[in-house]
Structures are given as structure tokens and as C-alpha cells.
Amino acid sequence: MLPTILMLSIKQEYANMIFEGDKQVELRRVRPRHLENGDLILVYVTSPEQALVGVLEVEKVIEMSLDELWKTVKDKAGITHETFTKYYRNSATGFGIFLKNRFSFESPIKLEQLRKEWSNFRPPQCYYYLKAEEFNIIQSISNSDILSFSAKSKVYQSELTL
């Protein structure tokens, strides 16, 4: 089974923390459907950088009440309780995407290049599931074997050789 590939828009500050290993969980108000262990996240950094910077592998996705979620992620989310509370204002539950393997592209793929290669590219407001042809464009311009970062694709490859 091939991994699901999701593109997330993340602020520069948090993307840096993720790729440095200081932030191990990405918090969201809306649950990305069909996202589980071994799936991949392409990280699009918002203004001012406006670039696709790397790939993350998903460990798990959790949904909890805000009190329980904070207890679970407070040492892994890279934010203060005050920031957490502001982010989830008017929400009853929250979602945490736990991350494992991280890979930064050799060179960030700037918005201009993305739009040149993928004519109708729009940075996701929240998240976006890539179609096969869109993934192929990203893989080509990143000069990376993106699927190799997923344990799911390794299982898929071994099943093909059986």
C-alpha cells in the first residue's frame, strides 16, 4: 500500500522547530482524514519564505479533548499553553499529528518554481492531498525519492517482489 501524501502549510518558526527535532507533533483544529502511520507530509512554509522545504513521516494522529491533548503534547508541540489555548479557542477537541522521520530538501522549492511546473498550484490554506500527477511534479523538481521516506512504501515494494 502506498502512503497518502498530504501537503501542509506551516509557519517558518514551527517548520524550523520540526526539522530541528524540537517539535515532534503538529497541532490542527481540523483532522486530516486518511492520515496514519507511514503516510507523508510535504511541508510548505508560508510567508515570507513561500517554499516547499521537506518531507515528514507520520507516526500517528490523535484526537482528544483539549485538556487531554495538552497533557499529551505539552513537551512535544513547541508552543506555550497560552498559544495552545488561543489556537484552539472555540474548539472542543484538537488533533495532533505525531511525526517521525524528517527530510529537508537540498534546496527549498520556491513558490515561483512550483507555479511554473504545476500551473494551478495554490498553497494549501490548511492541508491538501496530492494527486498522483501532482506528486510526480513535486518528486521531479525536488530531485528526491520522496516515497523512500515512508515505511509504507518499503512494505509496498517488498510485497511487489514476493
Tab-separated table of N, CA and C in Angstrom, residues 98-160:
chain	number	residue	atom	x	y	z
A	98	PHE	N	1.585	13.224	15.102
A	98	PHE	CA	2.914	12.887	15.607
A	98	PHE	C	3.813	12.554	14.431
A	99	LEU	N	5.022	13.097	14.481
A	99	LEU	CA	5.957	12.997	13.364
A	99	LEU	C	7.138	12.128	13.730
A	100	LYS	N	7.655	11.411	12.744
A	100	LYS	CA	8.881	10.670	12.975
A	100	LYS	C	9.919	11.156	11.979
A	101	ASN	N	10.282	10.416	10.999
A	101	ASN	CA	11.371	10.814	10.108
A	101	ASN	C	11.142	12.169	9.443
A	102	ARG	N	12.233	12.937	9.353
A	102	ARG	CA	12.203	14.262	8.738
A	102	ARG	C	13.287	14.326	7.674
A	103	PHE	N	12.967	14.954	6.552
A	103	PHE	CA	13.954	15.124	5.491
A	103	PHE	C	13.781	16.502	4.868
A	104	SER	N	14.836	17.311	4.906
A	104	SER	CA	14.811	18.629	4.268
A	104	SER	C	15.322	18.500	2.840
A	105	PHE	N	14.653	19.150	1.908
A	105	PHE	CA	15.146	19.166	0.540
A	105	PHE	C	16.474	19.906	0.505
A	106	GLU	N	17.320	19.506	-0.422
A	106	GLU	CA	18.622	20.160	-0.583
A	106	GLU	C	18.440	21.654	-0.804
A	107	SER	N	17.471	22.009	-1.619
A	107	SER	CA	17.115	23.416	-1.859
A	107	SER	C	15.600	23.535	-1.750
A	108	PRO	N	15.120	24.523	-0.997
A	108	PRO	CA	13.668	24.727	-0.939
A	108	PRO	C	13.114	24.979	-2.342
A	109	ILE	N	11.916	24.500	-2.582
A	109	ILE	CA	11.265	24.717	-3.875
A	109	ILE	C	10.363	25.942	-3.720
A	110	LYS	N	10.786	27.036	-4.285
A	110	LYS	CA	10.093	28.315	-4.126
A	110	LYS	C	8.732	28.310	-4.830
A	111	LEU	N	7.847	29.165	-4.366
A	111	LEU	CA	6.501	29.286	-4.906
A	111	LEU	C	6.530	29.519	-6.423
A	112	GLU	N	7.428	30.368	-6.879
A	112	GLU	CA	7.502	30.669	-8.320
A	112	GLU	C	7.794	29.394	-9.123
A	113	GLN	N	8.712	28.575	-8.631
A	113	GLN	CA	9.050	27.339	-9.332
A	113	GLN	C	7.885	26.357	-9.294
A	114	LEU	N	7.222	26.273	-8.145
A	114	LEU	CA	6.053	25.399	-8.036
A	114	LEU	C	4.998	25.795	-9.065
A	115	ARG	N	4.735	27.089	-9.186
A	115	ARG	CA	3.712	27.557	-10.131
A	115	ARG	C	4.148	27.381	-11.584
A	116	LYS	N	5.435	27.429	-11.812
A	116	LYS	CA	5.948	27.228	-13.173
A	116	LYS	C	5.734	25.779	-13.608
A	117	GLU	N	6.012	24.840	-12.708
A	117	GLU	CA	5.908	23.415	-13.021
A	117	GLU	C	4.490	22.863	-12.850
A	118	TRP	N	3.742	23.447	-11.923
A	118	TRP	CA	2.389	22.985	-11.579
A	118	TRP	C	1.495	24.206	-11.748
A	119	SER	N	0.950	24.383	-12.931
A	119	SER	CA	0.327	25.643	-13.344
A	119	SER	C	-0.758	26.180	-12.407
A	120	ASN	N	-1.553	25.324	-11.816
A	120	ASN	CA	-2.616	25.820	-10.933
A	120	ASN	C	-2.291	25.617	-9.449
A	121	PHE	N	-1.004	25.604	-9.102
A	121	PHE	CA	-0.616	25.394	-7.703
A	121	PHE	C	-1.080	26.556	-6.831
A	122	ARG	N	-1.692	26.206	-5.734
A	122	ARG	CA	-2.082	27.175	-4.694
A	122	ARG	C	-1.633	26.601	-3.355
A	123	PRO	N	-0.898	27.361	-2.557
A	123	PRO	CA	-0.524	26.852	-1.231
A	123	PRO	C	-1.786	26.501	-0.447
A	124	PRO	N	-1.778	25.372	0.241
A	124	PRO	CA	-2.986	24.976	0.977
A	124	PRO	C	-3.275	25.920	2.141
A	125	GLN	N	-4.555	26.237	2.344
A	125	GLN	CA	-4.957	27.038	3.499
A	125	GLN	C	-4.755	26.234	4.776
A	126	CYS	N	-5.106	24.983	4.717
A	126	CYS	CA	-4.964	24.093	5.870
A	126	CYS	C	-4.110	22.902	5.448
A	127	TYR	N	-4.680	22.045	4.612
A	127	TYR	CA	-3.929	20.920	4.072
A	127	TYR	C	-4.516	20.538	2.727
A	128	TYR	N	-3.746	19.736	1.967
A	128	TYR	CA	-4.166	19.337	0.634
A	128	TYR	C	-3.596	17.957	0.330
A	129	TYR	N	-4.449	17.039	-0.126
A	129	TYR	CA	-3.995	15.717	-0.530
A	129	TYR	C	-3.534	15.771	-1.984
A	130	LEU	N	-2.318	15.306	-2.242
A	130	LEU	CA	-1.793	15.341	-3.594
A	130	LEU	C	-2.322	14.202	-4.439
A	131	LYS	N	-2.630	14.528	-5.685
A	131	LYS	CA	-2.980	13.522	-6.681
A	131	LYS	C	-1.674	12.983	-7.247
A	132	ALA	N	-1.724	11.834	-7.897
A	132	ALA	CA	-0.515	11.181	-8.410
A	132	ALA	C	0.287	12.093	-9.330
A	133	GLU	N	-0.380	12.781	-10.246
A	133	GLU	CA	0.358	13.646	-11.181
A	133	GLU	C	1.001	14.835	-10.468
A	134	GLU	N	0.355	15.347	-9.427
A	134	GLU	CA	0.929	16.454	-8.654
A	134	GLU	C	2.140	15.971	-7.864
A	135	PHE	N	2.012	14.781	-7.284
A	135	PHE	CA	3.133	14.202	-6.560
A	135	PHE	C	4.329	13.999	-7.498
A	136	ASN	N	4.068	13.513	-8.699
A	136	ASN	CA	5.149	13.296	-9.661
A	136	ASN	C	5.877	14.594	-9.996
A	137	ILE	N	5.144	15.697	-10.098
A	137	ILE	CA	5.764	17.002	-10.353
A	137	ILE	C	6.690	17.366	-9.195
A	138	ILE	N	6.194	17.238	-7.968
A	138	ILE	CA	6.987	17.580	-6.780
A	138	ILE	C	8.222	16.691	-6.701
A	139	GLN	N	8.043	15.407	-6.913
A	139	GLN	CA	9.176	14.482	-6.838
A	139	GLN	C	10.232	14.862	-7.877
A	140	SER	N	9.801	15.219	-9.061
A	140	SER	CA	10.722	15.575	-10.134
A	140	SER	C	11.521	16.845	-9.802
A	141	ILE	N	10.845	17.885	-9.340
A	141	ILE	CA	11.568	19.141	-9.086
A	141	ILE	C	12.340	19.126	-7.763
A	142	SER	N	12.019	18.181	-6.878
A	142	SER	CA	12.766	18.098	-5.613
A	142	SER	C	14.051	17.292	-5.772
A	143	ASN	N	14.153	16.549	-6.873
A	143	ASN	CA	15.300	15.653	-7.081
A	143	ASN	C	15.482	14.696	-5.905
A	144	SER	N	14.363	14.240	-5.345
A	144	SER	CA	14.386	13.335	-4.189
A	144	SER	C	13.449	12.167	-4.433
A	145	ASP	N	13.796	11.026	-3.878
A	145	ASP	CA	12.907	9.869	-3.904
A	145	ASP	C	12.022	9.965	-2.664
A	146	ILE	N	11.002	10.773	-2.754
A	146	ILE	CA	10.153	11.094	-1.604
A	146	ILE	C	9.523	9.848	-0.996
A	147	LEU	N	9.085	8.920	-1.827
A	147	LEU	CA	8.438	7.710	-1.295
A	147	LEU	C	9.370	6.891	-0.414
A	148	SER	N	10.670	7.019	-0.608
A	148	SER	CA	11.614	6.227	0.192
A	148	SER	C	11.610	6.632	1.665
A	149	PHE	N	10.968	7.750	2.001
A	149	PHE	CA	10.922	8.208	3.391
A	149	PHE	C	9.773	7.579	4.166
A	150	SER	N	8.983	6.754	3.506
A	150	SER	CA	7.836	6.140	4.154
A	150	SER	C	8.052	4.652	4.379
A	151	ALA	N	7.787	4.206	5.583
A	151	ALA	CA	7.833	2.774	5.876
A	151	ALA	C	6.770	2.050	5.060
A	152	LYS	N	5.646	2.712	4.782
A	152	LYS	CA	4.576	2.106	3.988
A	152	LYS	C	5.065	1.747	2.593
A	153	SER	N	5.815	2.646	1.971
A	153	SER	CA	6.261	2.356	0.606
A	153	SER	C	7.286	1.227	0.601
A	154	LYS	N	8.065	1.096	1.682
A	154	LYS	CA	9.030	-0.008	1.767
A	154	LYS	C	8.291	-1.342	1.861
A	155	VAL	N	7.205	-1.377	2.629
A	155	VAL	CA	6.389	-2.580	2.728
A	155	VAL	C	5.768	-2.877	1.365
A	156	TYR	N	5.269	-1.831	0.709
A	156	TYR	CA	4.666	-1.979	-0.618
A	156	TYR	C	5.681	-2.552	-1.610
A	157	GLN	N	6.904	-2.024	-1.591
A	157	GLN	CA	7.940	-2.500	-2.504
A	157	GLN	C	8.273	-3.975	-2.234
A	158	SER	N	8.350	-4.344	-0.951
A	158	SER	CA	8.669	-5.746	-0.630
A	158	SER	C	7.536	-6.671	-1.039
A	159	GLU	N	6.295	-6.200	-0.961
A	159	GLU	CA	5.154	-7.014	-1.391
A	159	GLU	C	5.183	-7.227	-2.903
A	160	LEU	N	5.677	-6.245	-3.639
A	160	LEU	CA	5.766	-6.358	-5.101
A	160	LEU	C	6.779	-7.410	-5.514
